[in-house]
Short mmCIF file of C-alpha atoms in Angstrom, two decimals:
data_model
loop_
_atom_site.label_atom_id
_atom_site.label_comp_id
_atom_site.label_asym_id
_atom_site.label_seq_id
_atom_site.Cartn_x
_atom_site.Cartn_y
_atom_site.Cartn_z
CA GLU A 1 -5.48 -19.87 -11.46
CA ILE A 2 -1.80 -17.93 -12.77
CA VAL A 3 1.62 -19.42 -11.63
CA LEU A 4 4.67 -16.90 -10.45
CA THR A 5 7.51 -18.42 -11.01
CA GLN A 6 10.89 -16.71 -9.70
CA SER A 7 14.11 -16.56 -9.98
CA PRO A 8 16.42 -17.29 -9.20
CA GLY A 9 15.68 -19.20 -6.12
CA THR A 10 18.67 -17.64 -4.14
CA LEU A 11 20.71 -15.27 -5.07
CA SER A 12 24.14 -14.33 -3.30
CA LEU A 13 25.53 -10.51 -3.40
CA SER A 14 28.18 -8.17 -1.62
CA PRO A 15 26.46 -5.00 -0.49
CA GLY A 16 26.95 -2.11 -3.08
CA GLU A 17 26.38 -4.53 -5.78
CA ARG A 18 23.30 -4.64 -8.41
CA ALA A 19 20.68 -7.33 -7.51
CA THR A 20 18.05 -8.25 -10.18
CA LEU A 21 15.06 -10.58 -9.06
CA SER A 22 12.67 -11.82 -12.11
CA CYS A 23 8.91 -12.90 -11.61
CA ARG A 24 7.68 -14.81 -14.77
CA ALA A 25 3.78 -15.40 -14.84
CA SER A 26 2.47 -18.62 -16.83
CA GLN A 27 0.21 -16.19 -18.82
CA SER A 28 -0.15 -12.57 -19.15
CA VAL A 29 -0.82 -10.43 -16.33
CA SER A 30 -1.62 -6.48 -16.05
CA SER A 31 0.71 -4.71 -15.22
CA ASN A 32 -1.43 -2.56 -12.49
CA TYR A 33 -1.83 -5.99 -10.58
CA LEU A 34 1.84 -7.27 -10.07
CA ALA A 35 3.61 -5.93 -6.79
CA TRP A 36 6.35 -7.27 -4.67
CA TYR A 37 6.88 -7.61 -1.15
CA GLN A 38 10.52 -7.66 1.36
CA GLN A 39 10.52 -10.69 4.50
CA LYS A 40 12.86 -10.63 7.13
CA PRO A 41 13.43 -13.03 9.24
CA GLY A 42 10.33 -13.02 11.74
CA GLN A 43 9.11 -10.23 10.57
CA ALA A 44 5.66 -9.82 8.25
CA PRO A 45 6.06 -8.57 4.20
CA ARG A 46 6.46 -4.98 3.72
CA LEU A 47 4.50 -4.20 0.57
CA LEU A 48 8.17 -2.53 -1.83
CA ILE A 49 6.43 -2.21 -5.03
CA TYR A 50 2.74 -2.06 -6.85
CA GLY A 51 1.43 -1.56 -10.41
CA ALA A 52 5.09 -3.47 -11.02
CA SER A 53 6.75 -0.31 -11.50
CA SER A 54 5.48 2.25 -8.22
CA ARG A 55 7.46 2.40 -4.82
CA ALA A 56 4.82 2.42 -1.98
CA THR A 57 5.36 4.72 0.46
CA GLY A 58 9.26 5.05 2.48
CA ILE A 59 10.70 2.95 0.32
CA PRO A 60 14.08 3.93 -0.55
CA ASP A 61 14.51 5.00 -4.45
CA ARG A 62 17.08 2.41 -4.74
CA PHE A 63 13.92 -0.06 -5.55
CA SER A 64 13.04 -0.21 -8.69
CA GLY A 65 10.35 -2.52 -10.41
CA SER A 66 9.79 -2.82 -14.08
CA GLY A 67 7.96 -5.46 -16.74
CA SER A 68 5.23 -6.27 -18.46
CA GLY A 69 2.92 -9.24 -20.42
CA THR A 70 4.63 -12.07 -17.90
CA ASP A 71 7.75 -10.87 -16.92
CA PHE A 72 8.56 -8.23 -14.06
CA THR A 73 11.75 -7.57 -12.81
CA LEU A 74 13.02 -6.10 -9.22
CA THR A 75 16.09 -4.18 -9.47
CA ILE A 76 17.71 -2.87 -6.08
CA SER A 77 20.75 -0.37 -7.66
CA ARG A 78 22.86 -1.02 -4.85
CA LEU A 79 22.58 -3.66 -2.12
CA GLU A 80 22.46 -2.05 1.52
CA PRO A 81 22.98 -4.38 4.35
CA GLU A 82 19.41 -4.38 5.38
CA ASP A 83 18.54 -5.50 1.92
CA PHE A 84 19.23 -8.91 2.54
CA ALA A 85 16.29 -10.76 2.32
CA VAL A 86 13.20 -12.91 1.13
CA TYR A 87 11.10 -11.37 -1.73
CA TYR A 88 7.99 -12.49 -3.05
CA CYS A 89 6.22 -11.37 -6.36
CA GLN A 90 2.31 -10.86 -6.06
CA GLN A 91 -0.55 -11.02 -8.64
CA TYR A 92 -4.00 -10.65 -8.84
CA GLY A 93 -6.83 -12.18 -11.38
CA ASP A 94 -9.92 -13.63 -11.31
CA SER A 95 -10.87 -12.53 -7.45
CA SER A 96 -7.90 -14.72 -6.48
CA TYR A 97 -4.37 -13.58 -5.57
CA THR A 98 -1.33 -15.92 -5.75
CA PHE A 99 2.23 -15.29 -5.20
CA GLY A 100 5.91 -16.51 -6.07
CA GLN A 101 7.88 -19.12 -4.19
CA GLY A 102 10.56 -16.32 -2.98
CA THR A 103 14.23 -15.25 -4.01
CA LYS A 104 16.32 -15.52 -1.03
CA LEU A 105 18.82 -12.57 -1.17
CA GLU A 106 21.90 -13.55 0.95
CA ILE A 107 25.33 -11.73 1.46
CA LYS A 108 28.07 -13.23 -0.44
CA GLU B 1 -0.73 4.95 14.59
CA VAL B 2 -1.69 2.85 11.79
CA GLN B 3 -1.48 -0.68 13.15
CA LEU B 4 -2.97 -3.79 12.87
CA VAL B 5 -2.93 -6.60 15.40
CA GLU B 6 -3.70 -10.11 15.25
CA SER B 7 -5.02 -12.30 18.05
CA GLY B 8 -6.33 -15.82 18.86
CA GLY B 9 -3.96 -18.22 17.47
CA GLY B 10 -3.14 -20.90 19.34
CA LEU B 11 -2.80 -25.26 18.80
CA VAL B 12 -5.60 -26.98 17.88
CA LYS B 13 -6.74 -30.95 16.99
CA PRO B 14 -7.31 -31.86 13.52
CA GLY B 15 -11.16 -31.11 12.93
CA GLY B 16 -11.41 -28.20 15.51
CA SER B 17 -11.94 -24.81 15.23
CA LEU B 18 -10.45 -21.58 15.82
CA ARG B 19 -11.45 -17.88 15.29
CA LEU B 20 -8.82 -15.40 14.89
CA SER B 21 -9.52 -11.53 15.20
CA CYS B 22 -7.72 -8.30 13.61
CA ALA B 23 -8.00 -4.93 15.51
CA ALA B 24 -7.34 -2.42 13.21
CA SER B 25 -6.37 1.27 13.77
CA GLY B 26 -5.14 4.92 12.67
CA PHE B 27 -7.23 4.54 9.45
CA THR B 28 -10.81 4.26 8.96
CA PHE B 29 -11.33 0.52 8.89
CA SER B 30 -15.10 0.64 7.81
CA ASN B 31 -13.46 1.61 4.44
CA ALA B 32 -10.42 -0.82 3.99
CA TRP B 33 -11.04 -3.66 1.67
CA MET B 34 -9.48 -6.90 4.26
CA THR B 35 -7.85 -10.13 3.74
CA TRP B 36 -5.55 -12.52 5.36
CA VAL B 37 -2.91 -14.08 4.14
CA ARG B 38 -0.90 -17.48 5.56
CA GLN B 39 2.53 -18.41 5.76
CA ALA B 40 3.50 -22.45 6.88
CA PRO B 41 6.37 -22.57 8.88
CA GLY B 42 9.33 -22.32 6.39
CA LYS B 43 7.43 -22.03 3.50
CA GLY B 44 6.01 -19.33 1.43
CA LEU B 45 2.95 -16.30 1.50
CA GLU B 46 -0.60 -17.88 0.26
CA TRP B 47 -3.74 -15.84 0.28
CA VAL B 48 -6.00 -16.87 2.08
CA GLY B 49 -9.56 -14.67 1.34
CA ARG B 50 -10.48 -11.32 1.11
CA ILE B 51 -14.25 -9.17 2.30
CA LYS B 52 -14.67 -5.85 0.49
CA SER B 53 -16.21 -2.98 2.50
CA LYS B 54 -19.70 -2.87 3.01
CA THR B 55 -19.99 -0.04 1.14
CA ASP B 56 -18.30 -1.93 -1.76
CA GLY B 57 -20.67 -4.98 -1.40
CA GLY B 58 -19.46 -6.25 1.47
CA THR B 59 -18.79 -9.22 -0.25
CA THR B 60 -16.09 -12.23 0.25
CA ASP B 61 -13.66 -14.31 -1.88
CA TYR B 62 -11.64 -17.59 -0.65
CA ALA B 63 -8.51 -19.61 -1.73
CA ALA B 64 -9.90 -22.67 -3.31
CA PRO B 65 -8.09 -24.66 -0.10
CA VAL B 66 -10.15 -23.46 2.36
CA LYS B 67 -13.20 -22.71 0.59
CA GLY B 68 -16.02 -24.15 2.56
CA ARG B 69 -14.49 -24.25 5.89
CA PHE B 70 -13.17 -20.53 7.00
CA THR B 71 -15.28 -17.45 6.99
CA ILE B 72 -14.01 -13.95 7.08
CA SER B 73 -16.08 -11.30 8.90
CA ARG B 74 -15.56 -7.75 9.65
CA ASP B 75 -17.40 -5.36 12.71
CA ASP B 76 -17.18 -2.05 11.69
CA SER B 77 -18.26 -0.49 14.93
CA LYS B 78 -15.21 -2.55 16.45
CA ASN B 79 -13.00 -2.10 13.94
CA THR B 80 -12.40 -5.47 13.95
CA LEU B 81 -11.47 -8.45 10.97
CA TYR B 82 -12.61 -12.09 11.75
CA LEU B 83 -11.37 -15.09 10.38
CA GLN B 84 -13.61 -18.62 10.98
CA MET B 85 -12.03 -21.66 10.64
CA ASN B 86 -13.37 -24.96 10.66
CA SER B 87 -12.57 -28.59 10.19
CA LEU B 88 -8.81 -27.47 10.57
CA LYS B 89 -6.30 -29.51 8.93
CA THR B 90 -2.80 -29.58 9.47
CA GLU B 91 -2.16 -28.60 6.37
CA ASP B 92 -3.48 -25.34 7.60
CA THR B 93 -0.38 -24.43 10.48
CA ALA B 94 0.67 -21.56 9.45
CA VAL B 95 1.24 -17.90 10.63
CA TYR B 96 -1.79 -15.97 9.69
CA TYR B 97 -1.63 -12.28 9.14
CA CYS B 98 -4.14 -9.77 8.47
CA THR B 99 -3.78 -6.91 6.00
CA THR B 100 -4.76 -3.99 4.17
CA LEU B 101 -5.76 -4.56 0.44
CA ARG B 102 -5.54 -1.81 -2.56
CA ARG B 103 -7.68 -3.62 -4.24
CA TRP B 104 -5.06 -5.69 -5.82
CA HIS B 105 -1.81 -5.20 -3.45
CA PHE B 106 -1.45 -5.58 0.11
CA ASP B 107 -0.74 -2.66 1.61
CA LEU B 108 -0.56 -2.97 5.46
CA TRP B 109 0.15 -5.97 7.19
CA GLY B 110 -0.32 -7.61 11.19
CA ARG B 111 2.65 -9.13 12.84
CA GLY B 112 0.37 -12.38 12.35
CA THR B 113 -0.44 -14.95 14.86
CA LEU B 114 0.34 -18.68 14.75
CA VAL B 115 -1.85 -21.57 14.22
CA THR B 116 -0.96 -24.86 15.06
CA VAL B 117 -3.05 -27.93 14.21
CA SER B 118 -1.51 -30.89 15.52
CA SER B 119 -2.98 -34.22 17.67
#
């Protein structure tokens, strides 16, 4: 099973700043199979990015994804107050799906 | 409106059974691959299992922790997904989300239903 490790565990930034979240896989992942989600307290997760770099419907262009192989990144170019949440990466492989443990993005 | 609505959660004793339902609307359910994802209190997300559309074989796959205890099924005539959970353990306590599956990622999510396994 492919293990996804997200870093940092918690990221403290201010609105307007740039956020860079990392997701590292224990073995190579096809870019098609890497996605990112946002979850706010008390809410279901929401798909942000799929195929490593494609934005889901309705997702603002300040969110972008990149990477390949074992290293993937979610970047939020200029943080808005509503962006403070927990972010998860997710991969597919061998008829199974795994998530990273999450990065909490909090207001500094 | 495109939505998924889960129901059937509650308190159950260890070793007991529970069936969750997920009512779909606003899209062609019969064409959709569907999954269940769970989240233990204060923890991260864990995939539970998936079912393909009948046109793609209707087969199921499960995560190791639930294989042999949980069964996913669908009734396309009712636009409803099910999760039958047997031999429940305390570690199955979680919010269970129903989602659509675009082959490799989870697209539309329901709001979830809480399952608590406790004596």
